[in-house]
Amino acid sequence: MLPMFFWAFVIGGIICVIGQLLFDVAKLTPGHTLSTLVVAGAILDGFGWYEPLIDFAGAGATIPITSFGNSLVHGAMQEAEQHGIIGVLTGMFEVTSSGISSAIVFGFLGALLFKPKG
């Protein structure tokens, strides 16, 4: 069990280091960094490389934002096999709807509880 925790920590840490390097070295904004990591996860899933990473690292690969890109592509490809081109559109949202809904609800609650800036 200890090796599983170790590799989750290492892989999750590497993904976070890549994100931090995009901030510090490439001088990307948070929005650009977020988008880059989501697209990277989508591309890795498109090549079939993200699922083995999840099998190897567990939460180290499913918790970072790259997993969102993986979920979008994975859901779209799954539904496209069953329902054709319309499945591409519905599959992305079917798989990620709980995460999107949670972000909206908790963002709203955070805005109610704290004084938003901007």
Coordinates of N, CA, C and O in Angstrom, one line a residue:
M1 N 0.8 -1.2 0.0 CA 0.0 0.0 0.0 C 0.9 1.3 0.0 O 0.5 2.3 -0.6
L2 N 2.0 1.2 0.6 CA 2.9 2.4 0.7 C 3.4 2.8 -0.7 O 3.4 4.0 -1.0
P3 N 3.8 1.8 -1.6 CA 4.2 2.2 -2.9 C 3.1 3.0 -3.7 O 3.4 3.9 -4.5
M4 N 1.8 2.6 -3.5 CA 0.7 3.3 -4.1 C 0.7 4.7 -3.7 O 0.5 5.6 -4.5
F5 N 0.8 5.0 -2.4 CA 0.8 6.4 -1.9 C 2.0 7.2 -2.5 O 1.9 8.3 -2.8
F6 N 3.2 6.5 -2.5 CA 4.4 7.1 -3.0 C 4.2 7.6 -4.4 O 4.5 8.7 -4.8
W7 N 3.7 6.7 -5.3 CA 3.6 7.0 -6.7 C 2.5 8.0 -7.0 O 2.6 8.9 -7.9
A8 N 1.4 8.0 -6.2 CA 0.4 9.0 -6.3 C 1.0 10.4 -6.0 O 0.7 11.4 -6.7
F9 N 1.8 10.4 -4.9 CA 2.4 11.7 -4.5 C 3.4 12.2 -5.6 O 3.4 13.4 -5.9
V10 N 4.2 11.3 -6.1 CA 5.2 11.7 -7.1 C 4.5 12.1 -8.4 O 4.9 13.2 -9.0
I11 N 3.6 11.4 -8.9 CA 2.9 11.8 -10.2 C 2.1 13.0 -10.0 O 2.2 13.9 -10.9
G12 N 1.4 13.1 -9.0 CA 0.6 14.4 -8.7 C 1.5 15.5 -8.5 O 1.3 16.7 -9.0
G13 N 2.7 15.3 -7.8 CA 3.7 16.4 -7.7 C 4.3 16.8 -9.0 O 4.5 18.0 -9.2
I14 N 4.5 15.9 -9.9 CA 5.1 16.2 -11.2 C 4.1 17.1 -12.0 O 4.5 18.1 -12.6
I15 N 2.9 16.7 -11.9 CA 1.9 17.5 -12.6 C 1.8 18.9 -12.0 O 1.7 19.9 -12.8
C16 N 1.9 19.0 -10.7 CA 1.8 20.4 -10.1 C 3.1 21.2 -10.4 O 3.0 22.4 -10.6
V17 N 4.2 20.5 -10.5 CA 5.5 21.2 -10.8 C 5.4 21.7 -12.2 O 5.8 22.8 -12.5
I18 N 4.8 20.9 -13.1 CA 4.6 21.4 -14.5 C 3.8 22.7 -14.5 O 4.1 23.7 -15.2
G19 N 2.7 22.6 -13.8 CA 1.8 23.8 -13.7 C 2.6 25.0 -13.1 O 2.4 26.1 -13.6
Q20 N 3.4 24.8 -12.1 CA 4.1 25.9 -11.5 C 5.2 26.4 -12.4 O 5.4 27.7 -12.5
L21 N 5.8 25.6 -13.2 CA 6.7 26.0 -14.2 C 6.1 26.9 -15.3 O 6.7 27.8 -15.8
L22 N 4.9 26.5 -15.6 CA 4.1 27.3 -16.6 C 3.9 28.7 -16.1 O 3.9 29.7 -16.8
F23 N 3.6 28.8 -14.8 CA 3.4 30.1 -14.1 C 4.7 30.9 -14.1 O 4.8 32.0 -14.5
D24 N 5.8 30.3 -13.6 CA 7.0 31.0 -13.3 C 7.9 31.2 -14.5 O 8.4 32.3 -14.7
V25 N 8.1 30.1 -15.3 CA 9.1 30.2 -16.4 C 8.4 30.8 -17.6 O 8.9 31.7 -18.3
A26 N 7.2 30.2 -18.0 CA 6.6 30.6 -19.2 C 5.7 31.9 -19.0 O 5.2 32.4 -19.9
K27 N 5.6 32.3 -17.7 CA 4.8 33.5 -17.4 C 3.4 33.5 -17.9 O 2.8 34.5 -18.3
L28 N 2.8 32.3 -17.9 CA 1.4 32.1 -18.3 C 0.5 32.6 -17.1 O 0.8 32.5 -16.0
T29 N -0.7 33.1 -17.5 CA -1.7 33.5 -16.5 C -2.3 32.2 -16.0 O -2.2 31.2 -16.5
P30 N -3.0 32.3 -14.8 CA -3.7 31.1 -14.3 C -4.7 30.5 -15.3 O -4.8 29.3 -15.4
G31 N -5.4 31.4 -16.1 CA -6.3 30.8 -17.1 C -5.6 30.1 -18.2 O -6.1 29.0 -18.6
H32 N -4.5 30.6 -18.6 CA -3.7 29.9 -19.7 C -3.1 28.6 -19.1 O -3.1 27.6 -19.8
T33 N -2.7 28.6 -17.9 CA -2.1 27.4 -17.3 C -3.2 26.3 -17.1 O -2.9 25.2 -17.5
L34 N -4.3 26.7 -16.6 CA -5.4 25.8 -16.5 C -5.8 25.2 -17.8 O -5.9 24.0 -17.9
S35 N -6.0 26.0 -18.8 CA -6.3 25.5 -20.1 C -5.3 24.6 -20.7 O -5.6 23.6 -21.3
T36 N -4.0 24.9 -20.5 CA -2.9 24.1 -21.0 C -2.9 22.7 -20.4 O -2.8 21.7 -21.1
L37 N -3.1 22.7 -19.1 CA -3.1 21.4 -18.4 C -4.4 20.6 -18.8 O -4.3 19.3 -18.9
V38 N -5.5 21.2 -19.0 CA -6.7 20.5 -19.4 C -6.5 19.9 -20.8 O -6.8 18.7 -21.0
V39 N -5.9 20.7 -21.7 CA -5.7 20.2 -23.0 C -4.6 19.1 -23.0 O -4.7 18.1 -23.8
A40 N -3.6 19.2 -22.2 CA -2.6 18.2 -22.1 C -3.2 16.9 -21.6 O -2.9 15.8 -22.2
G41 N -4.1 16.9 -20.6 CA -4.9 15.7 -20.2 C -5.7 15.1 -21.3 O -5.8 13.9 -21.5
A42 N -6.3 16.0 -22.1 CA -7.2 15.6 -23.2 C -6.3 14.9 -24.3 O -6.7 13.8 -24.8
I43 N -5.2 15.5 -24.6 CA -4.3 14.9 -25.6 C -3.8 13.5 -25.1 O -3.7 12.6 -25.9
L44 N -3.3 13.5 -23.9 CA -2.8 12.2 -23.3 C -3.9 11.1 -23.4 O -3.6 10.0 -23.7
D45 N -5.2 11.5 -23.1 CA -6.3 10.5 -23.2 C -6.5 10.1 -24.7 O -6.8 9.0 -25.0
G46 N -6.4 11.1 -25.6 CA -6.6 10.8 -27.0 C -5.6 9.8 -27.5 O -6.0 8.9 -28.4
F47 N -4.4 9.8 -27.0 CA -3.4 8.8 -27.4 C -3.5 7.5 -26.6 O -2.8 6.6 -26.8
G48 N -4.4 7.5 -25.6 CA -4.6 6.3 -24.7 C -3.5 6.2 -23.7 O -3.3 5.1 -23.1
W49 N -2.9 7.3 -23.3 CA -1.8 7.2 -22.3 C -2.3 7.6 -20.9 O -1.5 7.4 -19.9
Y50 N -3.4 8.3 -20.8 CA -3.8 8.8 -19.4 C -4.4 7.6 -18.6 O -4.2 7.6 -17.4
E51 N -5.1 6.7 -19.2 CA -5.7 5.6 -18.4 C -4.6 4.8 -17.7 O -4.7 4.4 -16.5
P52 N -3.5 4.4 -18.4 CA -2.4 3.7 -17.7 C -1.8 4.5 -16.6 O -1.4 3.9 -15.6
L53 N -1.7 5.8 -16.8 CA -1.2 6.7 -15.8 C -2.1 6.6 -14.5 O -1.7 6.6 -13.4
I54 N -3.4 6.6 -14.8 CA -4.4 6.5 -13.6 C -4.2 5.2 -12.9 O -4.3 5.1 -11.7
D55 N -4.1 4.1 -13.7 CA -3.9 2.8 -13.1 C -2.7 2.7 -12.3 O -2.6 2.1 -11.3
F56 N -1.6 3.4 -12.7 CA -0.3 3.4 -12.0 C -0.3 4.3 -10.8 O 0.1 3.9 -9.7
A57 N -0.8 5.6 -11.0 CA -0.7 6.6 -9.9 C -2.0 6.8 -9.1 O -1.9 7.5 -8.1
G58 N -3.1 6.3 -9.5 CA -4.3 6.5 -8.8 C -4.7 7.9 -8.6 O -4.8 8.7 -9.6
A59 N -4.9 8.4 -7.4 CA -5.3 9.7 -7.1 C -4.3 10.8 -7.6 O -4.7 11.9 -7.8
G60 N -3.1 10.4 -7.7 CA -2.0 11.3 -8.2 C -2.3 11.8 -9.6 O -1.9 12.8 -10.1
A61 N -3.1 11.0 -10.4 CA -3.4 11.3 -11.7 C -4.9 11.8 -11.9 O -5.3 12.5 -12.8
T62 N -5.8 11.4 -10.9 CA -7.2 11.7 -11.0 C -7.5 13.0 -10.4 O -8.5 13.7 -10.7
I63 N -6.7 13.5 -9.4 CA -7.1 14.7 -8.7 C -6.6 16.0 -9.5 O -7.4 17.0 -9.5
P64 N -5.5 16.1 -10.1 CA -5.1 17.3 -10.8 C -6.0 17.6 -12.0 O -6.8 16.8 -12.4
I65 N -6.0 18.9 -12.4 CA -6.9 19.4 -13.5 C -6.7 18.6 -14.8 O -7.6 18.6 -15.6
T66 N -5.6 18.0 -15.0 CA -5.4 17.2 -16.2 C -6.4 16.1 -16.4 O -6.8 15.7 -17.5
S67 N -6.9 15.6 -15.2 CA -7.9 14.6 -15.2 C -9.2 15.1 -15.8 O -10.0 14.3 -16.4
F68 N -9.5 16.4 -15.7 CA -10.7 16.9 -16.3 C -10.7 16.8 -17.8 O -11.6 16.4 -18.5
G69 N -9.5 17.1 -18.4 CA -9.4 16.9 -19.9 C -9.5 15.5 -20.3 O -10.1 15.1 -21.3
N70 N -8.9 14.6 -19.5 CA -9.1 13.2 -19.7 C -10.6 12.8 -19.6 O -11.0 12.0 -20.5
S71 N -11.3 13.3 -18.7 CA -12.7 12.9 -18.6 C -13.5 13.4 -19.8 O -14.4 12.8 -20.2
L72 N -13.2 14.6 -20.2 CA -13.9 15.2 -21.4 C -13.8 14.3 -22.6 O -14.7 13.9 -23.3
V73 N -12.5 14.0 -22.9 CA -12.3 13.2 -24.1 C -12.8 11.8 -23.9 O -13.3 11.2 -24.9
H74 N -12.5 11.2 -22.8 CA -13.0 9.8 -22.5 C -14.5 9.7 -22.7 O -14.9 8.8 -23.3
G75 N -15.2 10.6 -22.1 CA -16.7 10.6 -22.2 C -17.1 10.8 -23.6 O -18.1 10.1 -24.1
A76 N -16.5 11.7 -24.3 CA -16.9 12.0 -25.7 C -16.6 10.8 -26.6 O -17.5 10.4 -27.4
M77 N -15.5 10.1 -26.4 CA -15.2 9.0 -27.3 C -16.1 7.8 -27.0 O -16.5 7.1 -27.9
Q78 N -16.4 7.6 -25.7 CA -17.3 6.5 -25.3 C -18.7 6.7 -25.9 O -19.2 5.8 -26.5
E79 N -19.2 7.9 -25.8 CA -20.6 8.1 -26.3 C -20.6 8.2 -27.8 O -21.6 7.9 -28.5
A80 N -19.5 8.6 -28.4 CA -19.4 8.7 -29.9 C -19.5 7.3 -30.5 O -20.1 7.1 -31.6
E81 N -18.9 6.3 -29.8 CA -19.0 4.9 -30.2 C -20.5 4.4 -30.2 O -20.9 3.6 -31.1
Q82 N -21.2 4.9 -29.3 CA -22.6 4.4 -29.1 C -23.6 5.2 -29.9 O -24.6 4.6 -30.5
H83 N -23.4 6.5 -29.9 CA -24.5 7.4 -30.5 C -24.0 8.2 -31.7 O -24.7 9.1 -32.1
G84 N -22.8 8.0 -32.1 CA -22.3 8.8 -33.3 C -21.9 10.2 -32.9 O -21.5 10.5 -31.8
I85 N -22.0 11.1 -33.8 CA -21.5 12.5 -33.6 C -22.2 13.2 -32.5 O -21.6 14.0 -31.8
I86 N -23.5 13.0 -32.3 CA -24.2 13.6 -31.2 C -23.7 13.1 -29.8 O -23.7 13.9 -28.9
G87 N -23.2 11.9 -29.8 CA -22.6 11.4 -28.6 C -21.3 12.2 -28.1 O -21.0 12.2 -27.0
V88 N -20.6 12.8 -29.1 CA -19.4 13.6 -28.8 C -19.9 14.7 -27.9 O -19.2 15.0 -26.9
L89 N -20.9 15.4 -28.2 CA -21.4 16.5 -27.5 C -22.0 16.1 -26.1 O -21.7 16.8 -25.1
T90 N -22.8 15.1 -26.1 CA -23.5 14.7 -24.9 C -22.5 14.0 -23.9 O -22.6 14.1 -22.7
G91 N -21.6 13.2 -24.5 CA -20.6 12.4 -23.6 C -19.7 13.3 -22.8 O -19.5 12.9 -21.6
M92 N -19.3 14.4 -23.3 CA -18.4 15.3 -22.5 C -19.1 15.7 -21.2 O -18.5 15.8 -20.2
F93 N -20.4 16.1 -21.4 CA -21.1 16.7 -20.2 C -21.6 15.6 -19.3 O -21.8 15.9 -18.1
E94 N -21.9 14.4 -19.9 CA -22.4 13.4 -19.0 C -21.4 12.9 -18.0 O -21.7 12.7 -16.8
V95 N -20.2 12.8 -18.4 CA -19.1 12.3 -17.5 C -18.7 13.4 -16.5 O -18.4 13.2 -15.4
T96 N -18.7 14.7 -17.0 CA -18.1 15.8 -16.1 C -19.2 16.6 -15.5 O -18.8 17.6 -14.8
S97 N -20.4 16.3 -15.6 CA -21.5 17.1 -15.1 C -21.5 17.3 -13.6 O -21.7 18.4 -13.0
S98 N -21.1 16.3 -12.8 CA -21.1 16.4 -11.4 C -19.9 17.3 -11.0 O -20.1 18.1 -10.0
G99 N -18.8 17.3 -11.6 CA -17.7 18.2 -11.3 C -18.0 19.6 -11.6 O -17.7 20.6 -10.8
I100 N -18.6 19.8 -12.8 CA -19.0 21.2 -13.2 C -20.1 21.7 -12.2 O -20.0 22.9 -11.8
S101 N -21.1 20.9 -11.9 CA -22.1 21.4 -11.0 C -21.6 21.7 -9.6 O -22.0 22.7 -9.0
S102 N -20.7 20.9 -9.1 CA -20.1 21.1 -7.8 C -19.3 22.5 -7.8 O -19.4 23.2 -6.9
A103 N -18.5 22.7 -8.9 CA -17.8 24.0 -9.0 C -18.7 25.2 -9.0 O -18.4 26.2 -8.3
I104 N -19.8 25.1 -9.7 CA -20.8 26.2 -9.7 C -21.4 26.4 -8.3 O -21.5 27.5 -7.8
V105 N -21.9 25.3 -7.7 CA -22.5 25.4 -6.4 C -21.6 25.9 -5.3 O -21.9 26.9 -4.6
F106 N -20.4 25.4 -5.2 CA -19.4 25.8 -4.2 C -18.9 27.2 -4.5 O -18.6 27.9 -3.5
G107 N -18.7 27.5 -5.7 CA -18.3 28.9 -6.1 C -19.4 29.9 -5.6 O -19.0 31.0 -5.1
F108 N -20.6 29.6 -5.8 CA -21.7 30.4 -5.4 C -21.7 30.6 -3.9 O -21.9 31.7 -3.3
L109 N -21.6 29.4 -3.2 CA -21.6 29.5 -1.7 C -20.4 30.3 -1.2 O -20.5 31.0 -0.2
G110 N -19.3 30.1 -1.8 CA -18.1 30.9 -1.4 C -18.3 32.4 -1.6 O -17.9 33.2 -0.8
A111 N -19.0 32.7 -2.7 CA -19.2 34.1 -3.0 C -20.2 34.7 -1.9 O -20.2 35.9 -1.6
L112 N -21.2 33.9 -1.5 CA -22.1 34.3 -0.4 C -21.4 34.5 0.9 O -21.7 35.4 1.7
L113 N -20.5 33.6 1.3 CA -19.9 33.6 2.6 C -18.7 34.6 2.7 O -18.5 35.1 3.8
F114 N -18.1 34.8 1.6 CA -16.9 35.7 1.7 C -17.1 36.9 0.7 O -17.9 36.9 -0.2
K115 N -16.4 37.9 1.0 CA -16.5 39.2 0.2 C -15.7 39.0 -1.1 O -14.5 39.0 -1.1
P116 N -16.4 38.9 -2.2 CA -15.6 38.7 -3.5 C -14.9 39.9 -3.9 O -15.4 41.1 -3.6
K117 N -13.8 39.8 -4.5 CA -13.0 40.9 -5.0 C -13.2 41.1 -6.5 O -13.3 40.1 -7.2
G118 N -13.2 42.3 -6.9 CA -13.3 42.5 -8.4 C -14.5 43.2 -8.7 O -15.1 43.5 -9.6

